[in-house]
Amino acid sequence: IKKLETYWLEAQSLCKTVNEHLKETQEQCDALEKKYNKAKKLLKDYQQKEIEFMKKEEDHSRVLEERDQKYAEQLKMYQEKVTQCYI
């Protein structure tokens, strides 16, 4: 019976140690999950900002192209007027 009591106490001690390790591991897992979720959110935010930036860049390029075309047309018109004045 003494031997069984010793085994029982050792088993309880082992269970306590395993439970402590399990608790620590669970806490580490929770902390990592929070970090993962934060990183995932940041990545999603940056991807959305990148999409918005690309759209703005495309819009600005389009506006510049339209302006260049308009100025080229005006320049051509003014050159024709100047040419007509000298003829």
Coordinates of C-alpha atoms in Angstrom, one line a residue, residues 9-87:
L9 CA 1.7 11.0 -5.3
E10 CA 4.1 10.8 -8.2
A11 CA 1.3 10.5 -10.7
Q12 CA -0.4 13.5 -9.1
S13 CA 2.8 15.5 -9.3
L14 CA 3.3 14.5 -12.9
C15 CA -0.3 15.5 -13.7
K16 CA 0.3 18.9 -12.0
T17 CA 3.5 19.5 -14.0
V18 CA 1.8 18.4 -17.3
N19 CA -1.2 20.8 -16.5
E20 CA 1.2 23.7 -15.9
H21 CA 3.0 23.0 -19.2
L22 CA -0.3 22.8 -20.9
K23 CA -1.4 26.1 -19.4
E24 CA 1.8 27.8 -20.5
T25 CA 1.5 26.3 -24.0
Q26 CA -2.1 27.5 -24.3
E27 CA -1.1 31.0 -23.2
Q28 CA 1.7 31.0 -25.8
C29 CA -0.7 29.8 -28.4
D30 CA -3.2 32.5 -27.5
A31 CA -0.5 35.2 -27.7
L32 CA 0.7 33.9 -31.1
E33 CA -2.9 33.8 -32.4
K34 CA -3.4 37.4 -31.3
K35 CA -0.2 38.4 -33.2
Y36 CA -1.2 36.4 -36.2
N37 CA -4.6 38.1 -36.3
K38 CA -3.0 41.5 -35.9
A39 CA -0.6 40.7 -38.7
K40 CA -3.4 39.5 -40.9
K41 CA -5.4 42.7 -40.3
L42 CA -2.3 44.8 -41.1
L43 CA -1.7 42.9 -44.3
K44 CA -5.3 43.3 -45.4
D45 CA -5.2 47.1 -44.6
Y46 CA -1.9 47.5 -46.6
Q47 CA -3.4 45.5 -49.5
Q48 CA -6.4 47.8 -49.5
K49 CA -4.3 50.9 -49.3
E50 CA -2.2 49.5 -52.2
I51 CA -5.3 49.0 -54.3
E52 CA -6.5 52.6 -53.5
F53 CA -3.0 54.0 -54.3
M54 CA -3.0 52.1 -57.7
K55 CA -6.4 53.5 -58.5
K56 CA -5.3 57.0 -57.7
E57 CA -2.2 56.6 -59.7
E58 CA -4.2 55.4 -62.7
D59 CA -6.6 58.3 -62.3
H60 CA -3.8 60.8 -62.2
S61 CA -2.1 59.2 -65.3
R62 CA -5.4 59.4 -67.2
V63 CA -5.9 63.1 -66.2
L64 CA -2.3 63.9 -67.3
E65 CA -2.8 62.1 -70.6
E66 CA -6.1 64.0 -71.2
R67 CA -4.3 67.3 -70.4
D68 CA -1.4 66.5 -72.7
Q69 CA -3.8 65.8 -75.5
K70 CA -5.8 69.0 -74.8
Y71 CA -2.6 71.1 -74.8
A72 CA -1.3 69.4 -77.9
E73 CA -4.6 70.2 -79.7
Q74 CA -4.5 73.9 -78.5
L75 CA -0.9 74.2 -79.5
K76 CA -1.7 72.9 -83.0
M77 CA -4.6 75.3 -83.2
Y78 CA -2.4 78.2 -82.2
Q79 CA 0.3 77.2 -84.7
E80 CA -2.3 77.1 -87.5
K81 CA -3.5 80.6 -86.5
V82 CA 0.0 81.9 -86.4
T83 CA 0.7 80.4 -89.8
Q84 CA -2.5 81.9 -91.2
C85 CA -1.5 85.4 -89.9
Y86 CA 1.8 85.2 -91.9
I87 CA 0.2 84.0 -95.1

